[in-house]
Amino acid sequence: MTAHLIVERAGLLDTLQDRGRIGFQALGMPTAGAMDRIALRLVNALAGNTEDLAAIEIGVMGPTLRVEADGVRLAVVGLVALELMGAPEAPPKPLEANRSHLLRRGQRLRVGMVEGARTAYLAVEGGFAVAPFMGSLATYTRAGIGGVEGRKLQDGDMLPLAQAAAREREERKLGAPFDYGSGPIRVVPGPQADHFSDAGHAAFLGSDYVVSKEADRMGIRFEGPAIAHSEKGPDIVSDGIAPGAIQVPGAGLPIVLLADRQTVGGYAKIATVISADLPRLGRMLPGHKVRFMAVTVAEAEALRREQDRRLAQAIAGLQPAMPEGGIDLSALYERNLIDGVVWA
Amino acid sequence: MSIRYLDCGDTAFSVEFGTTIAPEINARVMGLHARIAAERAAGRLAGVVETIPSMRALMVCYDPAAATRAELQPAIEALVSGGLEAAAPTRAMAIPCCYDDPEFAPDLAEVAQRTGLSGEDVIARHLASDFHVYVLGFMPGLAYIVGLEASLELPRRSQPRVRVPRSSVGIAMNMTTIYPFDSPGGWHLLGRTPLRMFDQRRAQPVLLAPGDAVRFRRVSRAEYDAIAAQVDDGTMDWSTLEVRPS
């Protein structure tokens, strides 16, 4: 018997995303993949997956999903309201995010607005049984490939589950929200730093830039002081574009290129956002103000290693969580102890 | 020009062989691209994830959890200084193109007028051009194919079209291209191929690869329709496009 999650009502921008389509950029194929690799890793760990399987990336507002399986364990990471709906007459019951839940056949999960970030993620234990395209499930809507028919989820989609029923184990929750860092967004200058004037570099590293409304999975355009080019100008003979590359077209406003970026491009790139700060940048909503700060490649690599270490620590520190409607003996015990203290 | 190693953050760096479009520069890019692929196939260069060739530079993408720039760059430098064989074209492809339907070739008359040639001369020179795929980019499967005969060189259209139909064949500067999807585009359209540059039903979804030698083969509207029908219903034998290098 097949197991599915049914999309009763789609959200605004739900797509299946994994770590991306790696190895085909020489053929002009963008990697796509999750905008927030940290949240993808956490949501998979909560769902009980040992590696990064494809999850639903939720943009702005999430879907309502119905369980057509004997049981499914799922997890959501992000600041987002969740409601569990069982019998039609029963009132919806709020569920916590940042933990796993076991849902039964016929139950529905309503995922609300995503707050404080552009994306939230929903993973299922065992992952989705969707055929990969060029080695990945990542949805790239511009070419209509990956995920579900190469598009965002829509009403009535049936997402096949790789696992027919949930494994027997306790639920897990995140000990504390992961710290994405704060302060300036760190960048490595180059590859075309010589296409910008001294005044252009000073403006870029010395001014506030604001996330504009022109922000999607391909990139974020910033508003702020124009960045002046040198006599070499804004155009180059196209070369490769790394994740986080900051291209500056003729008008002088920087565009940071993200998951759905094209593989090569013909505008001079002043710097590249370091990989440790890219998830934080990708979460920013329009109106968010940032400063850019220059670091070296070696510093960037060290910052990434430190972040990877903290992420591994957060996953090792996942805590047991009370099952829905079940009895959490350790919590009861703690409560009794506290009661004991109060009443002693 | 000396080779420059350009910083692209902590997940990539670019090996820049030049700043212009020239066969000898692109040959070195493709030589290093092939050399790194061979090294990786032999289990070396751990941490390199993939390489992205462009006209004049090779971007080396790496996983900062598995390798550092300080380890990788000397290894790449050693490959470069060991000499890069100008990789022979991997394949020679003959791409059928129909120039005879005015709907397929809306810019043929203007190109003829601006180059002072007849329409038939423009077609003959496009057919006579020895092309090589230098890079794919902009969208999946879109190949920048260099080698257009000099007498046909024109800048891009001053007014790009909002929608260029899939499989249109266009020219601009010293290049030709074939649009893999309906998309905006600014090249001068001379014809259309019944093939699809990108088709996810194929085992190899992207038809052309960097390094391919390309010639165009003129087909009538009737032959165009016959091939297009095979492409549509999935019975096309793609191996027939490959011709032996002369």
Coordinates of C-alpha atoms in Angstrom, one line a residue:
Chain A
M1 CA 0.0 0.0 0.0
T2 CA 1.4 3.4 -0.9
A3 CA 2.0 6.1 1.6
H4 CA 1.5 9.7 0.7
L5 CA 1.3 13.2 2.0
I6 CA -1.5 15.0 0.2
V7 CA -1.2 18.7 -0.4
E8 CA -4.8 19.8 0.5
R9 CA -4.0 23.4 0.1
A10 CA -0.6 24.6 -1.2
G11 CA 1.3 27.4 0.4
L12 CA 2.7 30.3 -1.6
L13 CA 6.1 28.9 -2.5
D14 CA 6.6 25.3 -1.4
T15 CA 9.3 23.4 -3.3
L16 CA 11.2 20.2 -2.7
Q17 CA 14.9 21.1 -2.1
D18 CA 18.0 19.1 -1.1
R19 CA 21.6 20.1 -1.1
G20 CA 21.4 20.9 -4.8
R21 CA 22.2 19.4 -8.2
I22 CA 26.0 19.1 -8.0
G23 CA 28.3 18.3 -11.0
F24 CA 26.4 19.6 -14.0
Q25 CA 27.2 23.3 -13.9
A26 CA 29.6 22.8 -16.8
L27 CA 26.4 22.1 -18.8
G28 CA 24.8 25.3 -17.7
M29 CA 22.7 23.6 -15.0
P30 CA 22.3 25.7 -11.9
T31 CA 22.6 23.8 -8.6
A32 CA 19.4 25.1 -7.0
G33 CA 19.0 23.4 -3.6
A34 CA 18.0 24.7 -0.2
M35 CA 18.5 28.4 0.5
D36 CA 19.3 27.5 4.1
R37 CA 21.6 24.5 4.3
I38 CA 21.7 24.8 8.1
A39 CA 17.9 24.4 8.5
L40 CA 17.9 21.6 6.0
R41 CA 20.5 19.7 8.1
L42 CA 18.6 20.3 11.3
V43 CA 15.1 19.4 10.0
N44 CA 16.5 16.1 8.6
A45 CA 18.2 15.3 11.9
L46 CA 14.9 16.0 13.8
A47 CA 13.0 13.7 11.4
G48 CA 15.6 11.0 12.0
N49 CA 17.4 11.1 8.7
T50 CA 21.1 10.6 8.9
E51 CA 21.8 12.6 5.7
D52 CA 20.3 15.5 3.9
L53 CA 17.3 14.2 2.1
A54 CA 15.0 16.5 0.2
A55 CA 12.6 18.5 2.4
I56 CA 9.8 20.9 1.6
E57 CA 11.2 24.5 1.5
I58 CA 8.4 26.7 2.7
G59 CA 8.4 30.3 1.5
V60 CA 6.1 33.0 3.1
M61 CA 3.2 30.7 4.0
G62 CA 3.1 26.9 4.3
P63 CA 0.7 24.3 3.0
T64 CA -2.0 22.1 4.6
L65 CA -1.0 18.5 4.3
R66 CA -3.1 15.3 4.9
V67 CA -1.6 12.0 5.9
E68 CA -2.5 9.1 3.8
A69 CA -0.2 6.5 5.5
D70 CA -0.3 4.4 8.6
G71 CA 1.9 7.0 10.3
V72 CA 4.5 9.5 9.3
R73 CA 7.1 11.2 11.4
L74 CA 7.8 14.7 10.3
A75 CA 9.6 17.7 11.6
V76 CA 9.5 21.5 10.9
V77 CA 12.3 23.9 11.5
G78 CA 11.6 27.6 11.5
L79 CA 9.5 30.3 13.2
V80 CA 6.1 29.1 11.9
A81 CA 2.7 28.3 13.5
L82 CA 1.6 24.6 13.1
E83 CA -1.9 23.3 13.7
L84 CA -2.9 19.7 13.8
M85 CA -6.5 18.9 12.7
G86 CA -7.9 15.5 13.4
A87 CA -11.6 14.8 13.3
P88 CA -13.6 17.5 11.4
E89 CA -15.5 18.8 14.4
A90 CA -12.5 18.8 16.8
P91 CA -10.8 22.2 17.2
P92 CA -7.3 22.5 15.7
K93 CA -4.5 21.9 18.1
P94 CA -1.3 23.9 18.0
L95 CA 1.9 22.0 17.6
E96 CA 5.4 23.1 18.3
A97 CA 7.9 23.7 15.5
N98 CA 11.6 22.7 15.8
R99 CA 10.8 19.2 16.8
S100 CA 9.4 16.0 15.3
H101 CA 5.8 14.7 15.5
L102 CA 4.1 11.5 14.7
L103 CA 1.0 12.0 12.6
R104 CA -1.7 9.3 11.9
R105 CA -3.7 8.5 8.9
G106 CA -6.3 11.2 8.1
Q107 CA -4.7 13.8 10.3
R108 CA -4.0 17.2 8.7
L109 CA -1.2 19.6 9.4
R110 CA -1.7 23.3 8.6
V111 CA 1.6 25.3 8.3
G112 CA 1.1 29.0 8.8
M113 CA 3.1 32.1 8.0
V114 CA 6.8 31.9 8.1
E115 CA 8.0 34.7 10.5
G116 CA 11.4 36.4 10.8
A117 CA 12.9 34.6 7.8
R118 CA 12.2 33.8 4.2
T119 CA 12.1 30.1 4.6
A120 CA 11.1 27.2 6.9
Y121 CA 11.6 23.5 6.2
L122 CA 9.5 20.4 6.6
A123 CA 11.1 17.0 6.4
V124 CA 9.6 13.5 6.7
E125 CA 11.4 10.4 8.2
G126 CA 12.8 8.4 5.3
G127 CA 12.3 11.2 2.8
F128 CA 10.1 11.5 -0.3
A129 CA 10.0 8.7 -2.9
V130 CA 10.4 11.1 -5.8
A131 CA 12.8 10.2 -8.7
P132 CA 15.9 12.3 -8.8
F133 CA 16.8 14.3 -11.9
M134 CA 20.5 14.6 -12.6
G135 CA 21.2 13.2 -9.2
S136 CA 19.0 15.6 -7.2
L137 CA 15.4 16.3 -6.1
A138 CA 16.1 20.1 -6.0
T139 CA 13.3 22.0 -7.8
Y140 CA 14.5 24.5 -10.4
T141 CA 11.4 26.2 -11.6
R142 CA 12.9 28.3 -14.3
A143 CA 13.7 25.2 -16.3
G144 CA 10.8 23.1 -14.9
I145 CA 13.0 20.4 -13.4
G146 CA 13.3 18.5 -10.2
G147 CA 10.9 18.2 -7.3
V148 CA 7.2 17.7 -8.3
E149 CA 7.1 18.4 -12.1
G150 CA 9.7 21.1 -11.8
R151 CA 7.3 23.5 -10.0
K152 CA 6.1 24.7 -6.7
L153 CA 3.6 22.4 -4.9
Q154 CA 0.0 22.9 -5.8
D155 CA -3.4 21.8 -4.5
G156 CA -4.0 18.1 -4.8
D157 CA -0.3 17.1 -5.2
M158 CA 0.4 13.6 -3.8
L159 CA 3.9 13.4 -2.3
P160 CA 4.9 9.7 -2.1
L161 CA 6.7 8.7 1.1
A162 CA 9.7 6.4 1.0
Q163 CA 8.8 4.8 4.3
A164 CA 5.3 3.2 4.7
A165 CA 5.2 3.8 8.5
A166 CA 7.1 5.6 11.2
R167 CA 9.9 3.9 13.1
E168 CA 9.4 3.2 16.8
R169 CA 11.4 5.8 18.6
E170 CA 10.9 8.9 20.8
E171 CA 10.4 12.3 19.3
R172 CA 13.2 14.8 19.2
K173 CA 13.4 18.6 19.7
L174 CA 16.0 21.2 19.1
G175 CA 17.7 22.3 22.4
A176 CA 17.9 25.9 21.4
P177 CA 17.4 27.8 18.1
F178 CA 20.6 27.6 16.1
D179 CA 22.7 30.8 16.3
Y180 CA 23.2 32.0 12.7
G181 CA 25.4 34.8 13.9
S182 CA 24.9 38.6 13.8
G183 CA 26.8 41.7 12.8
P184 CA 28.3 42.4 9.4
I185 CA 28.0 39.9 6.5
R186 CA 31.5 38.7 5.9
V187 CA 32.8 38.7 2.3
V188 CA 36.0 37.7 0.5
P189 CA 36.9 40.5 -2.0
G190 CA 37.2 39.4 -5.7
P191 CA 37.2 37.9 -8.3
Q192 CA 36.9 41.3 -10.1
A193 CA 37.9 43.7 -7.3
D194 CA 40.0 45.5 -9.9
H195 CA 36.8 46.5 -11.8
F196 CA 35.9 48.9 -8.9
S197 CA 37.3 52.2 -7.9
D198 CA 38.7 53.0 -4.4
A199 CA 35.5 55.1 -3.8
G200 CA 33.5 52.1 -5.0
H201 CA 35.2 49.7 -2.5
A202 CA 34.8 52.4 0.3
A203 CA 31.1 52.7 -0.4
F204 CA 30.6 48.9 -0.4
L205 CA 32.4 48.2 2.9
G206 CA 31.4 51.5 4.6
S207 CA 27.7 51.9 4.0
D208 CA 24.4 50.3 5.0
Y209 CA 22.7 48.2 2.3
V210 CA 19.0 47.3 2.5
V211 CA 17.4 44.1 1.2
S212 CA 15.1 45.2 -1.6
K213 CA 11.8 43.6 -2.6
E214 CA 13.6 42.1 -5.6
A215 CA 14.7 39.0 -3.7
D216 CA 14.0 35.4 -4.7
R217 CA 15.8 32.1 -4.9
M218 CA 18.1 33.4 -7.6
G219 CA 19.4 36.4 -5.6
I220 CA 18.9 39.5 -3.6
R221 CA 19.2 43.0 -4.9
F222 CA 20.3 45.5 -2.3
E223 CA 19.6 49.2 -2.1
G224 CA 22.1 51.8 -0.9
P225 CA 24.9 54.0 -2.2
A226 CA 26.0 53.2 -5.7
I227 CA 29.3 51.3 -6.0
A228 CA 31.5 53.0 -8.6
H229 CA 33.4 50.9 -11.1
S230 CA 37.0 51.5 -12.1
E231 CA 37.9 52.4 -15.7
K232 CA 37.5 48.7 -16.5
G233 CA 33.7 49.0 -16.1
P234 CA 30.9 46.7 -15.1
D235 CA 31.1 44.2 -18.1
I236 CA 33.4 41.2 -18.3
V237 CA 33.7 38.2 -20.6
S238 CA 31.4 35.9 -18.6
D239 CA 33.0 33.6 -16.0
G240 CA 31.7 31.2 -13.3
I241 CA 29.5 32.4 -10.5
A242 CA 30.1 31.0 -7.0
P243 CA 27.3 30.9 -4.4
G244 CA 27.2 34.3 -2.7
A245 CA 28.9 36.1 -5.5
I246 CA 28.1 39.8 -5.4
Q247 CA 27.7 41.2 -8.9
V248 CA 27.4 44.9 -9.5
P249 CA 25.9 45.9 -12.9
G250 CA 26.2 49.4 -14.3
A251 CA 23.8 51.1 -12.0
G252 CA 26.1 50.3 -9.1
L253 CA 23.7 48.4 -6.8
P254 CA 24.9 45.0 -5.5
I255 CA 23.1 41.7 -6.2
V256 CA 24.0 38.7 -4.1
L257 CA 23.5 35.4 -6.1
L258 CA 21.9 32.5 -4.3
A259 CA 20.7 28.9 -4.9
D260 CA 19.1 29.4 -8.3
R261 CA 21.9 31.6 -9.7
Q262 CA 23.0 31.0 -13.3
T263 CA 26.3 29.2 -13.7
V264 CA 28.2 32.0 -15.5
G265 CA 27.6 35.7 -15.8
G266 CA 29.0 38.8 -17.5
Y267 CA 28.9 41.4 -14.7
A268 CA 32.0 42.2 -12.6
K269 CA 31.8 40.7 -9.1
I270 CA 33.2 42.8 -6.3
A271 CA 33.2 40.1 -3.6
T272 CA 31.7 36.8 -2.5
V273 CA 29.7 36.2 0.7
I274 CA 31.4 33.6 2.9
S275 CA 29.7 30.2 3.1
A276 CA 29.1 30.5 6.9
D277 CA 27.1 33.7 6.4
L278 CA 25.1 32.7 3.3
P279 CA 22.3 30.9 5.2
R280 CA 21.9 34.0 7.4
L281 CA 21.8 36.3 4.3
G282 CA 19.3 34.0 2.5
R283 CA 16.9 34.3 5.4
M284 CA 16.8 38.1 5.4
L285 CA 13.5 39.8 4.5
P286 CA 13.0 43.0 2.5
G287 CA 14.0 46.0 4.6
H288 CA 16.7 44.2 6.5
K289 CA 19.8 46.4 6.8
V290 CA 23.3 44.9 6.5
R291 CA 27.0 46.0 6.4
F292 CA 29.6 44.0 4.5
M293 CA 33.0 43.3 6.0
A294 CA 36.0 41.9 4.2
V295 CA 37.8 38.7 5.4
T296 CA 40.5 36.5 3.8
V297 CA 39.8 33.1 2.3
A298 CA 41.6 31.4 5.2
E299 CA 39.5 33.3 7.7
A300 CA 36.3 32.3 5.8
E301 CA 37.3 28.7 5.8
A302 CA 38.0 28.8 9.6
L303 CA 34.6 30.4 10.2
R304 CA 32.9 27.7 8.2
R305 CA 34.7 24.9 10.1
E306 CA 33.6 26.5 13.4
Q307 CA 30.0 26.8 12.2
D308 CA 30.1 23.1 11.1
R309 CA 31.4 22.1 14.5
R310 CA 28.5 24.0 16.2
L311 CA 26.0 22.5 13.9
A312 CA 27.3 19.0 14.6
Q313 CA 27.1 19.8 18.3
A314 CA 23.5 21.1 18.0
I315 CA 22.5 17.8 16.3
A316 CA 24.3 15.7 18.9
G317 CA 22.4 17.7 21.5
L318 CA 18.9 17.1 20.2
Q319 CA 16.7 16.3 23.1
P320 CA 13.8 13.8 23.6
A321 CA 10.4 15.4 23.2
M322 CA 7.0 14.4 24.6
P323 CA 4.9 12.6 22.0
E324 CA 1.6 14.2 21.1
G325 CA -1.0 13.0 23.6
G326 CA 1.5 10.7 25.2
I327 CA 3.2 10.7 28.6
D328 CA 6.6 12.1 28.9
L329 CA 7.9 10.3 32.1
S330 CA 11.0 12.4 32.5
A331 CA 9.0 15.6 32.2
L332 CA 6.4 14.3 34.8
Y333 CA 9.3 13.4 37.1
E334 CA 10.8 16.9 36.8
R335 CA 7.4 18.5 37.4
N336 CA 6.9 16.4 40.5
L337 CA 10.3 17.3 41.8
I338 CA 9.5 21.0 41.3
D339 CA 6.1 20.6 42.9
G340 CA 7.9 18.9 45.8
V341 CA 10.2 21.8 46.2
V342 CA 7.3 24.3 46.1
W343 CA 5.2 22.4 48.6
A344 CA 7.9 21.3 50.9
Chain B
M1 CA 49.2 36.9 -20.1
S2 CA 50.1 35.2 -16.9
I3 CA 47.6 33.0 -15.1
R4 CA 45.7 34.6 -12.2
Y5 CA 44.1 32.7 -9.3
L6 CA 41.0 34.7 -8.3
D7 CA 39.2 34.5 -5.0
C8 CA 35.6 33.5 -5.2
G9 CA 34.8 33.1 -1.5
D10 CA 35.6 29.9 0.5
T11 CA 33.9 27.4 -1.8
A12 CA 35.5 28.3 -5.1
F13 CA 38.4 30.0 -6.9
S14 CA 38.8 30.9 -10.5
V15 CA 41.8 30.0 -12.7
E16 CA 41.9 32.9 -15.2
F17 CA 43.9 32.2 -18.4
G18 CA 43.0 35.5 -20.1
T19 CA 40.3 38.2 -20.3
T20 CA 39.3 37.9 -24.0
I21 CA 37.6 35.3 -26.2
A22 CA 40.4 33.5 -28.0
P23 CA 40.8 29.9 -29.1
E24 CA 44.2 29.4 -27.4
I25 CA 42.8 30.7 -24.1
N26 CA 39.7 28.5 -24.2
A27 CA 41.8 25.5 -25.2
R28 CA 43.8 25.9 -21.9
V29 CA 40.5 26.2 -19.9
M30 CA 39.2 23.0 -21.5
G31 CA 42.6 21.3 -21.0
L32 CA 42.5 22.0 -17.3
H33 CA 38.8 21.1 -17.0
A34 CA 39.6 17.7 -18.6
R35 CA 42.8 17.3 -16.5
I36 CA 41.0 17.9 -13.2
A37 CA 38.3 15.5 -14.2
A38 CA 40.9 12.8 -14.9
E39 CA 42.6 13.5 -11.5
R40 CA 39.3 13.2 -9.7
A41 CA 38.5 10.0 -11.5
A42 CA 41.8 8.6 -10.2
G43 CA 40.8 9.5 -6.7
R44 CA 43.0 12.6 -6.3
L45 CA 42.0 16.2 -5.6
A46 CA 39.7 15.2 -2.8
G47 CA 37.4 18.1 -1.9
V48 CA 37.0 19.4 -5.4
V49 CA 33.3 19.2 -6.1
E50 CA 33.1 20.3 -9.8
T51 CA 34.7 22.7 -12.3
I52 CA 32.9 25.3 -14.4
P53 CA 34.6 26.2 -17.7
S54 CA 33.9 29.6 -19.3
M55 CA 35.4 31.3 -22.3
R56 CA 38.6 32.3 -20.5
A57 CA 38.6 30.9 -16.9
L58 CA 38.0 27.7 -15.0
M59 CA 36.1 27.9 -11.7
V60 CA 37.1 25.2 -9.3
C61 CA 34.4 24.5 -6.7
Y62 CA 35.3 22.8 -3.5
D63 CA 33.9 21.7 -0.2
P64 CA 35.5 23.7 2.6
A65 CA 34.8 20.9 5.0
A66 CA 37.0 18.5 2.9
A67 CA 39.8 20.7 1.6
T68 CA 41.3 24.2 1.9
R69 CA 42.4 26.6 -0.7
A70 CA 45.9 26.4 0.6
E71 CA 45.9 22.7 -0.2
L72 CA 44.1 22.8 -3.5
Q73 CA 45.7 25.8 -5.3
P74 CA 49.3 24.3 -5.3
A75 CA 47.9 21.0 -6.7
I76 CA 46.1 22.9 -9.5
E77 CA 49.2 25.0 -10.2
A78 CA 51.2 21.8 -10.6
L79 CA 48.7 20.5 -13.2
V80 CA 48.9 23.8 -15.1
S81 CA 52.7 24.0 -15.1
G82 CA 52.9 20.3 -16.1
G83 CA 51.4 21.4 -19.4
L84 CA 47.8 21.3 -20.6
E85 CA 47.2 19.3 -23.7
A86 CA 44.9 21.2 -26.0
A87 CA 42.1 18.7 -25.7
A88 CA 40.9 17.5 -29.1
P89 CA 37.2 18.1 -29.7
T90 CA 35.4 15.4 -27.8
R91 CA 32.7 15.0 -30.5
A92 CA 31.9 16.5 -33.9
M93 CA 28.2 17.2 -34.1
A94 CA 26.1 18.1 -37.2
I95 CA 23.0 20.1 -36.2
P96 CA 20.1 20.2 -38.7
C97 CA 18.8 23.7 -39.3
C98 CA 15.9 24.9 -41.4
Y99 CA 16.7 28.4 -42.8
D100 CA 13.9 28.4 -45.4
D101 CA 10.8 29.3 -43.3
P102 CA 10.4 33.0 -42.8
E103 CA 8.9 32.3 -39.3
F104 CA 12.1 30.5 -38.4
A105 CA 14.4 33.2 -39.8
P106 CA 13.0 36.6 -39.0
D107 CA 16.4 38.3 -39.0
L108 CA 17.8 36.8 -42.2
A109 CA 16.9 39.8 -44.4
E110 CA 18.3 42.3 -41.9
V111 CA 21.6 40.4 -41.5
A112 CA 21.9 40.2 -45.3
Q113 CA 21.3 43.9 -45.6
R114 CA 23.7 44.9 -42.8
T115 CA 26.5 42.6 -44.1
G116 CA 26.0 43.5 -47.7
L117 CA 25.4 39.8 -48.6
S118 CA 22.5 38.0 -50.1
G119 CA 20.3 35.8 -47.9
E120 CA 21.7 32.7 -49.6
D121 CA 25.3 34.0 -48.9
V122 CA 24.5 34.5 -45.2
I123 CA 23.1 30.9 -45.0
A124 CA 26.1 29.5 -46.9
R125 CA 28.6 31.2 -44.6
H126 CA 26.7 30.0 -41.5
L127 CA 26.9 26.5 -42.9
A128 CA 30.6 27.0 -43.8
S129 CA 31.6 28.1 -40.3
D130 CA 33.7 25.7 -38.1
F131 CA 32.2 26.1 -34.7
H132 CA 33.3 25.0 -31.3
V133 CA 31.3 25.0 -28.0
Y134 CA 33.2 27.2 -25.6
V135 CA 30.8 27.4 -22.7
L136 CA 27.3 26.6 -21.6
G137 CA 25.4 29.0 -19.4
F138 CA 22.7 31.6 -19.0
M139 CA 20.2 28.8 -18.9
P140 CA 20.6 25.0 -18.8
G141 CA 21.9 23.7 -22.2
L142 CA 22.4 27.1 -23.8
A143 CA 25.8 26.8 -25.6
Y144 CA 28.0 29.7 -26.7
I145 CA 29.3 28.3 -30.0
V146 CA 32.3 30.2 -31.3
G147 CA 33.6 30.4 -34.8
L148 CA 31.2 32.4 -36.9
E149 CA 32.7 33.5 -40.2
A150 CA 34.0 37.1 -39.7
S151 CA 31.8 38.6 -42.5
L152 CA 28.7 37.8 -40.5
E153 CA 29.8 39.4 -37.2
L154 CA 27.3 41.8 -35.8
P155 CA 26.6 43.1 -32.3
R156 CA 23.5 41.8 -30.5
R157 CA 20.1 43.4 -31.5
S158 CA 19.6 46.8 -29.9
Q159 CA 16.1 45.7 -28.9
P160 CA 16.1 42.1 -27.5
R161 CA 13.0 40.1 -28.2
V162 CA 10.7 39.3 -25.2
R163 CA 10.2 35.8 -26.5
V164 CA 12.5 33.7 -28.8
P165 CA 11.0 30.3 -29.6
R166 CA 12.7 27.2 -28.4
S167 CA 15.4 25.8 -30.8
S168 CA 15.8 29.1 -32.6
V169 CA 19.4 29.4 -34.1
G170 CA 20.8 32.9 -33.7
I171 CA 24.1 34.7 -34.3
A172 CA 25.9 37.6 -32.5
M173 CA 29.5 38.7 -32.5
N174 CA 31.7 35.7 -33.5
M175 CA 29.2 33.2 -32.1
T176 CA 26.1 31.2 -32.8
T177 CA 23.7 29.8 -30.3
I178 CA 20.6 27.6 -30.1
Y179 CA 17.9 28.6 -27.5
P180 CA 17.0 25.6 -25.2
F181 CA 13.7 27.2 -24.0
D182 CA 11.3 29.8 -25.1
S183 CA 13.0 32.8 -23.5
P184 CA 14.0 36.5 -24.0
G185 CA 16.9 36.9 -26.4
G186 CA 18.9 39.4 -28.4
W187 CA 20.6 37.4 -31.1
H188 CA 19.8 37.6 -34.8
L189 CA 17.6 34.6 -35.7
L190 CA 18.6 32.8 -38.9
G191 CA 16.8 29.5 -38.6
R192 CA 15.5 26.8 -36.3
T193 CA 16.6 23.3 -35.5
P194 CA 14.1 20.4 -35.0
L195 CA 16.3 19.3 -32.1
R196 CA 16.0 20.2 -28.5
M197 CA 19.1 21.4 -26.7
F198 CA 17.5 20.4 -23.3
D199 CA 15.2 17.5 -22.9
Q200 CA 14.8 15.8 -19.6
R201 CA 13.5 12.6 -21.2
R202 CA 17.0 11.9 -22.6
A203 CA 19.7 10.1 -20.7
Q204 CA 21.9 13.1 -21.4
P205 CA 19.4 15.9 -21.0
V206 CA 21.9 18.5 -22.3
L207 CA 22.7 18.0 -26.0
L208 CA 26.0 19.9 -26.5
A209 CA 29.0 19.9 -24.2
P210 CA 32.0 22.2 -23.9
G211 CA 34.6 21.2 -26.4
D212 CA 32.2 19.8 -29.0
A213 CA 32.9 20.7 -32.7
V214 CA 29.7 21.9 -34.4
R215 CA 28.7 22.3 -38.0
F216 CA 25.2 23.1 -39.2
R217 CA 23.4 21.0 -41.9
R218 CA 20.7 22.6 -44.0
V219 CA 17.3 20.8 -44.0
S220 CA 14.1 21.6 -45.8
R221 CA 10.9 22.4 -44.0
A222 CA 9.7 18.8 -44.8
E223 CA 12.8 17.3 -43.3
Y224 CA 12.6 19.6 -40.3
D225 CA 9.0 18.4 -39.7
A226 CA 10.1 14.8 -40.0
I227 CA 12.9 15.1 -37.4
A228 CA 10.8 17.3 -35.1
A229 CA 8.2 14.5 -35.0
Q230 CA 10.8 11.9 -34.0
V231 CA 12.1 14.3 -31.3
D232 CA 8.5 14.9 -30.0
D233 CA 7.6 11.2 -29.7
G234 CA 11.0 10.2 -28.4
T235 CA 12.1 8.0 -31.3
M236 CA 15.0 10.2 -32.4
D237 CA 18.4 8.3 -32.6
W238 CA 20.7 10.9 -31.1
S239 CA 23.8 9.1 -32.1
T240 CA 23.1 10.0 -35.8
L241 CA 24.1 13.6 -35.0
E242 CA 27.7 12.6 -34.3
V243 CA 30.0 12.8 -37.3
R244 CA 33.6 11.7 -37.4
P245 CA 36.1 14.6 -37.0
S246 CA 37.6 15.1 -40.4

